[in-house]
């Protein structure tokens, strides 16, 4: 937060044209201003907000969220407007991050280049995911502290460039935690289940959990899914169990998170893993 305050302070000093009007209401932003960062905004009740000109949902209590994708560049312009006609405008600098390269070998070839007979199934599953992303949850659970869904050795980090059996593929949008099959997976924060599927081609057992305003946890490769779509869960409730279903080389939790089209890094919400061991296996 010190860094954030310093950054905003520097921006305001460097560009007085963006400075808040002297009587403007307060606006506080929490979260890392960097690629993969999820930001929680706290304005006053009645606020409206836009990011790069697009309206953001703002709760009645003035809380809102937005995220920066892994490949977000440069700056983002945030405007918060109040019913009395005042507004706050901030140009946020999105810091770049360095991404690791992770090679994963020994996958069955069908998970690297799916055969033609799998393409219809993959397309159908993509439609299910797209439909789930259209869900609207008005709660602001995303502003509360998160917990790890599973604890254990971290075997994959957010944003790494993936090379499967020597073939470059899309980056890894989540964190992997190695754990035995059957280990319970708990909800990192309260949410509404917007997708619950027992076995998708790539994801295996898959759950989407919307923590409000589209800030959604993605849990993959589950051996068992214990929740159903539309179900409300509390932080710490069991969602299912660790497995190695879908494109996985061993049993592990995959925890991803997105806000709208932006894939964000869940670790920013939960902090470092307690007692993470350095020798980890099992990834996707
Ligand atoms: Zn993963």
PDB file of C-alpha atoms in Angstrom, residues 43 73 88 112 187 215 254 260:
ATOM      1  CA  UNK A  43     -15.309   5.114  -3.285  1.00  0.00           C
ATOM      2  CA  UNK A  73       0.672  -2.433 -21.260  1.00  0.00           C
ATOM      3  CA  UNK A  88     -11.692  11.913  -9.503  1.00  0.00           C
ATOM      4  CA  UNK A 112      -0.900 -30.739 -26.980  1.00  0.00           C
ATOM      5  CA  UNK A 187     -13.491 -21.846  -1.393  1.00  0.00           C
ATOM      6  CA  UNK A 215     -14.097 -11.538 -10.058  1.00  0.00           C
ATOM      7  CA  UNK A 254      -4.921 -25.307 -10.380  1.00  0.00           C
ATOM      8  CA  UNK A 260     -14.018  -9.963 -17.279  1.00  0.00           C
TER       9      UNK A 260
END
